[in-house]
Amino acid sequence: QITLKESGPTLVKPTQTLTLTCTFSGFSLGTRGVGVGWIRQPPGKALEWLALIYWDDDKRYSPSLKSRLTIIKDTSKNQVVLRMTNLDPVDTATFYCAHLNILTTGHFFDFWGQGMLVTVSS
Amino acid sequence: QIVMTQSPSASASLGASVKLTCSLSGGYTSNAIAWHQQLPEKGPRFLMKVNSDGSHTKGDGIPDRFSGSSSGAERYLTISSLHSEDEADYYCQTWDTGIHWVFGGGTKLTVL
């Protein structure tokens, strides 16, 4: 059974850096074809993809946010970390991590975490 | 630049059927998509992948009431025998090598 769970601060001040951790079980990020991505959702708005890391450490970033994002994995700990710099109140959102396997369901997120709300405010 | 267009809202009666639409723009009209369901105050749940030929692959435990289809640049999600618990936001999502992952604006489904 695949599960993912996001953790990190729920309140961040403007200009600070946000670090979120996705801890997962039921799969290994060392397995060929597997990836873990981050997606955010501002209150009342649609989903927006941010970043993804593949089993082979290949990384992809949203072009509009690339300069502010870093994604890394720790395969031994079953964790993926997302860092977002220079936070602004417009970055207030629920952040989700999600699994994909390009060998089974293709480049589509087939398991999601429960999400966590991060508020950016002074 | 791809745009995935969804109607902001839809409604149908308990026990009826509803067909939600996701329209692909530009040169991405042959892309496969995924449908995700987001219940109120919950994280998204993968429903299915829908290919351009209308074939679809559902996620674990998704009821037979949910099905997918395609026509040209349109991808559809049909929910039959609507239950009250189907009231949710529904998002389509696609992927391509250049654009990476893109979501539609979502459709809020109300079950009357």
PDB file of C-alpha atoms in Angstrom:
ATOM      1  CA  GLN A   1       0.000   0.000   0.000  1.00  0.00           C
ATOM      2  CA  ILE A   2       1.451   3.313  -1.108  1.00  0.00           C
ATOM      3  CA  THR A   3       1.185   6.244   1.283  1.00  0.00           C
ATOM      4  CA  LEU A   4       2.763   9.683   1.309  1.00  0.00           C
ATOM      5  CA  LYS A   5       2.719  12.355   3.989  1.00  0.00           C
ATOM      6  CA  GLU A   6       3.904  15.939   3.946  1.00  0.00           C
ATOM      7  CA  SER A   7       5.550  17.643   6.903  1.00  0.00           C
ATOM      8  CA  GLY A   8       7.107  20.989   7.652  1.00  0.00           C
ATOM      9  CA  PRO A   9       6.264  24.411   9.062  1.00  0.00           C
ATOM     10  CA  THR A  10       2.715  25.653   8.833  1.00  0.00           C
ATOM     11  CA  LEU A  11       3.679  29.323   9.121  1.00  0.00           C
ATOM     12  CA  VAL A  12       6.538  31.017   7.327  1.00  0.00           C
ATOM     13  CA  LYS A  13       7.501  34.695   7.232  1.00  0.00           C
ATOM     14  CA  PRO A  14       7.856  36.590   3.953  1.00  0.00           C
ATOM     15  CA  THR A  15      11.324  36.297   2.343  1.00  0.00           C
ATOM     16  CA  GLN A  16      12.082  33.132   4.310  1.00  0.00           C
ATOM     17  CA  THR A  17      12.846  29.719   2.827  1.00  0.00           C
ATOM     18  CA  LEU A  18      10.312  26.904   3.121  1.00  0.00           C
ATOM     19  CA  THR A  19      11.501  23.335   3.551  1.00  0.00           C
ATOM     20  CA  LEU A  20       8.940  20.552   3.177  1.00  0.00           C
ATOM     21  CA  THR A  21       9.492  16.832   3.576  1.00  0.00           C
ATOM     22  CA  CYS A  22       7.519  14.064   1.920  1.00  0.00           C
ATOM     23  CA  THR A  23       7.836  10.754   3.752  1.00  0.00           C
ATOM     24  CA  PHE A  24       6.496   7.779   1.891  1.00  0.00           C
ATOM     25  CA  SER A  25       6.017   4.038   2.175  1.00  0.00           C
ATOM     26  CA  GLY A  26       4.976   1.189  -0.068  1.00  0.00           C
ATOM     27  CA  PHE A  27       7.516   1.920  -2.810  1.00  0.00           C
ATOM     28  CA  SER A  28      11.165   2.770  -3.286  1.00  0.00           C
ATOM     29  CA  LEU A  29      12.485   5.828  -5.072  1.00  0.00           C
ATOM     30  CA  GLY A  30      15.332   3.599  -6.147  1.00  0.00           C
ATOM     31  CA  THR A  31      13.010   1.590  -8.390  1.00  0.00           C
ATOM     32  CA  ARG A  32      13.202   2.326 -12.089  1.00  0.00           C
ATOM     33  CA  GLY A  33      10.290   4.380 -13.354  1.00  0.00           C
ATOM     34  CA  VAL A  34       9.274   5.877 -10.018  1.00  0.00           C
ATOM     35  CA  GLY A  35       9.014   9.594  -9.339  1.00  0.00           C
ATOM     36  CA  VAL A  36       7.776  11.854  -6.547  1.00  0.00           C
ATOM     37  CA  GLY A  37       6.404  15.279  -7.279  1.00  0.00           C
ATOM     38  CA  TRP A  38       5.211  18.353  -5.394  1.00  0.00           C
ATOM     39  CA  ILE A  39       2.014  20.177  -6.240  1.00  0.00           C
ATOM     40  CA  ARG A  40       0.446  23.161  -4.481  1.00  0.00           C
ATOM     41  CA  GLN A  41      -3.061  24.560  -4.239  1.00  0.00           C
ATOM     42  CA  PRO A  42      -3.769  28.108  -3.037  1.00  0.00           C
ATOM     43  CA  PRO A  43      -6.987  28.368  -1.023  1.00  0.00           C
ATOM     44  CA  GLY A  44      -9.984  28.054  -3.332  1.00  0.00           C
ATOM     45  CA  LYS A  45      -7.812  27.690  -6.431  1.00  0.00           C
ATOM     46  CA  ALA A  46      -6.595  24.980  -8.767  1.00  0.00           C
ATOM     47  CA  LEU A  47      -3.675  22.595  -8.489  1.00  0.00           C
ATOM     48  CA  GLU A  48      -0.257  23.757  -9.694  1.00  0.00           C
ATOM     49  CA  TRP A  49       2.682  21.424 -10.305  1.00  0.00           C
ATOM     50  CA  LEU A  50       5.989  22.577  -8.784  1.00  0.00           C
ATOM     51  CA  ALA A  51       8.728  19.959  -9.093  1.00  0.00           C
ATOM     52  CA  LEU A  52       9.443  16.268  -9.541  1.00  0.00           C
ATOM     53  CA  ILE A  53      12.376  13.955  -8.932  1.00  0.00           C
ATOM     54  CA  TYR A  54      12.844  10.592 -10.624  1.00  0.00           C
ATOM     55  CA  TRP A  55      14.412   7.381  -9.368  1.00  0.00           C
ATOM     56  CA  ASP A  56      17.617   8.184 -11.266  1.00  0.00           C
ATOM     57  CA  ASP A  57      17.890  11.645  -9.604  1.00  0.00           C
ATOM     58  CA  ASP A  58      16.685  13.434 -12.738  1.00  0.00           C
ATOM     59  CA  LYS A  59      14.817  16.565 -11.665  1.00  0.00           C
ATOM     60  CA  ARG A  60      12.126  18.706 -13.286  1.00  0.00           C
ATOM     61  CA  TYR A  61      10.902  22.135 -12.203  1.00  0.00           C
ATOM     62  CA  SER A  62       8.020  24.391 -13.095  1.00  0.00           C
ATOM     63  CA  PRO A  63       9.530  26.977 -15.467  1.00  0.00           C
ATOM     64  CA  SER A  64       7.839  29.861 -13.664  1.00  0.00           C
ATOM     65  CA  LEU A  65       9.249  28.853 -10.263  1.00  0.00           C
ATOM     66  CA  LYS A  66      12.477  27.125 -11.228  1.00  0.00           C
ATOM     67  CA  SER A  67      14.761  29.758  -9.753  1.00  0.00           C
ATOM     68  CA  ARG A  68      13.161  29.357  -6.321  1.00  0.00           C
ATOM     69  CA  LEU A  69      12.851  25.567  -6.066  1.00  0.00           C
ATOM     70  CA  THR A  70      15.150  22.713  -5.132  1.00  0.00           C
ATOM     71  CA  ILE A  71      14.077  19.086  -4.885  1.00  0.00           C
ATOM     72  CA  ILE A  72      16.222  16.319  -3.435  1.00  0.00           C
ATOM     73  CA  LYS A  73      15.704  12.724  -2.393  1.00  0.00           C
ATOM     74  CA  ASP A  74      16.988  10.490   0.357  1.00  0.00           C
ATOM     75  CA  THR A  75      16.268   7.002  -0.902  1.00  0.00           C
ATOM     76  CA  SER A  76      17.425   5.291   2.302  1.00  0.00           C
ATOM     77  CA  LYS A  77      14.985   7.361   4.385  1.00  0.00           C
ATOM     78  CA  ASN A  78      12.127   7.183   1.851  1.00  0.00           C
ATOM     79  CA  GLN A  79      11.944  10.964   1.785  1.00  0.00           C
ATOM     80  CA  VAL A  80      11.809  13.772  -0.748  1.00  0.00           C
ATOM     81  CA  VAL A  81      12.518  17.349   0.301  1.00  0.00           C
ATOM     82  CA  LEU A  82      11.330  20.496  -1.451  1.00  0.00           C
ATOM     83  CA  ARG A  83      12.879  23.887  -0.756  1.00  0.00           C
ATOM     84  CA  MET A  84      11.252  27.093  -1.913  1.00  0.00           C
ATOM     85  CA  THR A  85      13.083  30.367  -1.374  1.00  0.00           C
ATOM     86  CA  ASN A  86      11.930  33.955  -0.954  1.00  0.00           C
ATOM     87  CA  LEU A  87       8.395  33.181   0.198  1.00  0.00           C
ATOM     88  CA  ASP A  88       5.611  35.716  -0.370  1.00  0.00           C
ATOM     89  CA  PRO A  89       2.050  35.765   0.951  1.00  0.00           C
ATOM     90  CA  VAL A  90       0.829  34.706  -2.510  1.00  0.00           C
ATOM     91  CA  ASP A  91       2.689  31.420  -1.918  1.00  0.00           C
ATOM     92  CA  THR A  92       0.183  30.515   0.812  1.00  0.00           C
ATOM     93  CA  ALA A  93      -1.152  27.134  -0.256  1.00  0.00           C
ATOM     94  CA  THR A  94      -1.741  23.513   0.594  1.00  0.00           C
ATOM     95  CA  PHE A  95       1.276  21.537  -0.570  1.00  0.00           C
ATOM     96  CA  TYR A  96       0.924  17.947  -1.753  1.00  0.00           C
ATOM     97  CA  CYS A  97       3.453  15.311  -2.657  1.00  0.00           C
ATOM     98  CA  ALA A  98       2.471  12.566  -5.058  1.00  0.00           C
ATOM     99  CA  HIS A  99       3.816   9.343  -6.587  1.00  0.00           C
ATOM    100  CA  LEU A 100       4.030   8.307 -10.182  1.00  0.00           C
ATOM    101  CA  ASN A 101       5.433   5.322 -12.038  1.00  0.00           C
ATOM    102  CA  ILE A 102       6.067   5.891 -15.703  1.00  0.00           C
ATOM    103  CA  LEU A 103       6.182   2.132 -16.313  1.00  0.00           C
ATOM    104  CA  THR A 104       2.632   1.551 -15.018  1.00  0.00           C
ATOM    105  CA  THR A 105       0.388   4.643 -15.124  1.00  0.00           C
ATOM    106  CA  GLY A 106       2.731   6.855 -17.106  1.00  0.00           C
ATOM    107  CA  HIS A 107       3.474  10.434 -16.135  1.00  0.00           C
ATOM    108  CA  PHE A 108       0.362  10.738 -13.998  1.00  0.00           C
ATOM    109  CA  PHE A 109       0.210  11.082 -10.250  1.00  0.00           C
ATOM    110  CA  ASP A 110      -1.541   7.961  -8.988  1.00  0.00           C
ATOM    111  CA  PHE A 111      -1.100   8.319  -5.226  1.00  0.00           C
ATOM    112  CA  TRP A 112      -1.286  11.571  -3.271  1.00  0.00           C
ATOM    113  CA  GLY A 113      -0.459  12.715   0.221  1.00  0.00           C
ATOM    114  CA  GLN A 114      -3.071  14.349   2.429  1.00  0.00           C
ATOM    115  CA  GLY A 115      -1.483  17.754   1.982  1.00  0.00           C
ATOM    116  CA  MET A 116      -0.428  20.437   4.411  1.00  0.00           C
ATOM    117  CA  LEU A 117      -1.364  24.093   4.521  1.00  0.00           C
ATOM    118  CA  VAL A 118       1.515  26.531   4.624  1.00  0.00           C
ATOM    119  CA  THR A 119       0.686  30.137   5.406  1.00  0.00           C
ATOM    120  CA  VAL A 120       3.098  32.925   4.531  1.00  0.00           C
ATOM    121  CA  SER A 121       2.569  35.869   6.835  1.00  0.00           C
ATOM    122  CA  SER A 122       4.531  38.239   9.013  1.00  0.00           C
TER     123      SER A 122
ATOM    124  CA  GLN B   1       1.813  26.460 -24.066  1.00  0.00           C
ATOM    125  CA  ILE B   2      -0.978  24.038 -23.299  1.00  0.00           C
ATOM    126  CA  VAL B   3      -4.283  25.040 -21.791  1.00  0.00           C
ATOM    127  CA  MET B   4      -6.601  22.461 -20.278  1.00  0.00           C
ATOM    128  CA  THR B   5     -10.117  23.887 -20.133  1.00  0.00           C
ATOM    129  CA  GLN B   6     -12.764  22.659 -17.729  1.00  0.00           C
ATOM    130  CA  SER B   7     -16.169  24.132 -16.952  1.00  0.00           C
ATOM    131  CA  PRO B   8     -16.024  25.683 -13.469  1.00  0.00           C
ATOM    132  CA  SER B   9     -19.163  23.929 -12.330  1.00  0.00           C
ATOM    133  CA  ALA B  10     -21.583  21.120 -13.134  1.00  0.00           C
ATOM    134  CA  SER B  11     -24.597  19.646 -11.424  1.00  0.00           C
ATOM    135  CA  ALA B  12     -26.767  16.569 -11.715  1.00  0.00           C
ATOM    136  CA  SER B  13     -29.359  14.780  -9.651  1.00  0.00           C
ATOM    137  CA  LEU B  14     -28.797  11.899  -7.283  1.00  0.00           C
ATOM    138  CA  GLY B  15     -28.873   8.668  -9.284  1.00  0.00           C
ATOM    139  CA  ALA B  16     -28.411  10.397 -12.628  1.00  0.00           C
ATOM    140  CA  SER B  17     -25.316  10.511 -14.843  1.00  0.00           C
ATOM    141  CA  VAL B  18     -22.990  13.402 -15.545  1.00  0.00           C
ATOM    142  CA  LYS B  19     -20.242  13.866 -18.136  1.00  0.00           C
ATOM    143  CA  LEU B  20     -17.404  16.213 -17.327  1.00  0.00           C
ATOM    144  CA  THR B  21     -15.196  17.610 -20.088  1.00  0.00           C
ATOM    145  CA  CYS B  22     -11.535  18.531 -20.309  1.00  0.00           C
ATOM    146  CA  SER B  23     -10.466  20.268 -23.528  1.00  0.00           C
ATOM    147  CA  LEU B  24      -6.857  20.192 -24.690  1.00  0.00           C
ATOM    148  CA  SER B  25      -5.486  23.092 -26.681  1.00  0.00           C
ATOM    149  CA  GLY B  26      -2.857  23.654 -29.315  1.00  0.00           C
ATOM    150  CA  GLY B  27      -0.567  20.873 -30.389  1.00  0.00           C
ATOM    151  CA  TYR B  28      -1.458  18.676 -27.443  1.00  0.00           C
ATOM    152  CA  THR B  29      -4.798  17.381 -28.685  1.00  0.00           C
ATOM    153  CA  SER B  30      -3.524  13.792 -28.757  1.00  0.00           C
ATOM    154  CA  ASN B  31      -2.266  13.746 -25.202  1.00  0.00           C
ATOM    155  CA  ALA B  32      -3.458  11.283 -22.617  1.00  0.00           C
ATOM    156  CA  ILE B  33      -4.816  12.830 -19.454  1.00  0.00           C
ATOM    157  CA  ALA B  34      -5.614  11.813 -15.902  1.00  0.00           C
ATOM    158  CA  TRP B  35      -8.718  12.620 -13.891  1.00  0.00           C
ATOM    159  CA  HIS B  36      -8.365  13.328 -10.189  1.00  0.00           C
ATOM    160  CA  GLN B  37     -11.160  13.696  -7.639  1.00  0.00           C
ATOM    161  CA  GLN B  38     -10.818  16.060  -4.704  1.00  0.00           C
ATOM    162  CA  LEU B  39     -13.425  15.686  -1.985  1.00  0.00           C
ATOM    163  CA  PRO B  40     -14.067  18.727   0.227  1.00  0.00           C
ATOM    164  CA  GLU B  41     -11.080  19.466   2.457  1.00  0.00           C
ATOM    165  CA  LYS B  42      -9.225  16.379   1.193  1.00  0.00           C
ATOM    166  CA  GLY B  43      -6.247  15.653  -1.014  1.00  0.00           C
ATOM    167  CA  PRO B  44      -6.741  14.622  -4.639  1.00  0.00           C
ATOM    168  CA  ARG B  45      -7.363  11.006  -5.579  1.00  0.00           C
ATOM    169  CA  PHE B  46      -6.354   9.514  -8.913  1.00  0.00           C
ATOM    170  CA  LEU B  47      -9.409   8.214 -10.761  1.00  0.00           C
ATOM    171  CA  MET B  48      -8.097   7.166 -14.144  1.00  0.00           C
ATOM    172  CA  LYS B  49      -5.864   7.778 -17.115  1.00  0.00           C
ATOM    173  CA  VAL B  50      -7.668   8.407 -20.410  1.00  0.00           C
ATOM    174  CA  ASN B  51      -5.894   7.947 -23.731  1.00  0.00           C
ATOM    175  CA  SER B  52      -6.692   9.757 -26.976  1.00  0.00           C
ATOM    176  CA  ASP B  53      -8.370   6.616 -28.335  1.00  0.00           C
ATOM    177  CA  GLY B  54     -10.761   6.567 -25.375  1.00  0.00           C
ATOM    178  CA  SER B  55      -9.188   3.641 -23.583  1.00  0.00           C
ATOM    179  CA  HIS B  56      -8.781   4.220 -19.891  1.00  0.00           C
ATOM    180  CA  THR B  57      -7.020   2.706 -16.881  1.00  0.00           C
ATOM    181  CA  LYS B  58      -8.573   3.242 -13.493  1.00  0.00           C
ATOM    182  CA  GLY B  59      -6.884   3.601 -10.155  1.00  0.00           C
ATOM    183  CA  ASP B  60      -7.158   1.170  -7.289  1.00  0.00           C
ATOM    184  CA  GLY B  61     -10.683   0.735  -5.978  1.00  0.00           C
ATOM    185  CA  ILE B  62     -12.367   3.157  -8.369  1.00  0.00           C
ATOM    186  CA  PRO B  63     -15.987   2.023  -8.850  1.00  0.00           C
ATOM    187  CA  ASP B  64     -17.336   0.896 -12.213  1.00  0.00           C
ATOM    188  CA  ARG B  65     -19.629   3.949 -12.123  1.00  0.00           C
ATOM    189  CA  PHE B  66     -16.644   6.024 -13.209  1.00  0.00           C
ATOM    190  CA  SER B  67     -15.546   5.796 -16.835  1.00  0.00           C
ATOM    191  CA  GLY B  68     -13.483   7.764 -19.312  1.00  0.00           C
ATOM    192  CA  SER B  69     -13.697   8.477 -23.012  1.00  0.00           C
ATOM    193  CA  SER B  70     -12.250  10.759 -25.700  1.00  0.00           C
ATOM    194  CA  SER B  71     -13.277  12.598 -28.829  1.00  0.00           C
ATOM    195  CA  GLY B  72     -10.699  14.686 -30.670  1.00  0.00           C
ATOM    196  CA  ALA B  73      -9.226  17.167 -28.222  1.00  0.00           C
ATOM    197  CA  GLU B  74     -11.862  16.428 -25.612  1.00  0.00           C
ATOM    198  CA  ARG B  75     -11.427  14.032 -22.726  1.00  0.00           C
ATOM    199  CA  TYR B  76     -14.435  13.002 -20.684  1.00  0.00           C
ATOM    200  CA  LEU B  77     -15.211  11.655 -17.257  1.00  0.00           C
ATOM    201  CA  THR B  78     -18.625  10.070 -16.922  1.00  0.00           C
ATOM    202  CA  ILE B  79     -20.072   9.284 -13.522  1.00  0.00           C
ATOM    203  CA  SER B  80     -23.229   7.191 -13.576  1.00  0.00           C
ATOM    204  CA  SER B  81     -25.692   6.486 -10.762  1.00  0.00           C
ATOM    205  CA  LEU B  82     -24.514   9.587  -8.911  1.00  0.00           C
ATOM    206  CA  HIS B  83     -24.017   9.268  -5.184  1.00  0.00           C
ATOM    207  CA  SER B  84     -23.950  12.148  -2.745  1.00  0.00           C
ATOM    208  CA  GLU B  85     -20.311  11.366  -2.002  1.00  0.00           C
ATOM    209  CA  ASP B  86     -19.418  12.099  -5.637  1.00  0.00           C
ATOM    210  CA  GLU B  87     -19.841  15.788  -4.858  1.00  0.00           C
ATOM    211  CA  ALA B  88     -16.290  17.039  -5.291  1.00  0.00           C
ATOM    212  CA  ASP B  89     -13.881  18.973  -7.455  1.00  0.00           C
ATOM    213  CA  TYR B  90     -12.592  17.109 -10.493  1.00  0.00           C
ATOM    214  CA  TYR B  91      -9.269  18.002 -12.114  1.00  0.00           C
ATOM    215  CA  CYS B  92      -7.744  16.861 -15.354  1.00  0.00           C
ATOM    216  CA  GLN B  93      -3.985  16.665 -15.744  1.00  0.00           C
ATOM    217  CA  THR B  94      -1.652  16.036 -18.625  1.00  0.00           C
ATOM    218  CA  TRP B  95       2.071  15.719 -19.247  1.00  0.00           C
ATOM    219  CA  ASP B  96       4.414  16.354 -22.114  1.00  0.00           C
ATOM    220  CA  THR B  97       8.173  16.539 -22.440  1.00  0.00           C
ATOM    221  CA  GLY B  98       8.235  20.274 -22.904  1.00  0.00           C
ATOM    222  CA  ILE B  99       5.435  21.439 -20.659  1.00  0.00           C
ATOM    223  CA  HIS B 100       5.889  18.840 -17.936  1.00  0.00           C
ATOM    224  CA  TRP B 101       2.801  18.535 -15.694  1.00  0.00           C
ATOM    225  CA  VAL B 102      -0.263  20.732 -16.228  1.00  0.00           C
ATOM    226  CA  PHE B 103      -3.620  20.761 -14.457  1.00  0.00           C
ATOM    227  CA  GLY B 104      -6.955  22.073 -15.611  1.00  0.00           C
ATOM    228  CA  GLY B 105      -8.839  24.641 -13.576  1.00  0.00           C
ATOM    229  CA  GLY B 106     -11.154  22.028 -12.091  1.00  0.00           C
ATOM    230  CA  THR B 107     -14.906  21.412 -12.202  1.00  0.00           C
ATOM    231  CA  LYS B 108     -16.976  21.631  -9.045  1.00  0.00           C
ATOM    232  CA  LEU B 109     -19.644  18.933  -9.209  1.00  0.00           C
ATOM    233  CA  THR B 110     -22.826  19.419  -7.202  1.00  0.00           C
ATOM    234  CA  VAL B 111     -25.137  16.464  -6.650  1.00  0.00           C
ATOM    235  CA  LEU B 112     -28.716  17.727  -6.361  1.00  0.00           C
TER     236      LEU B 112
END
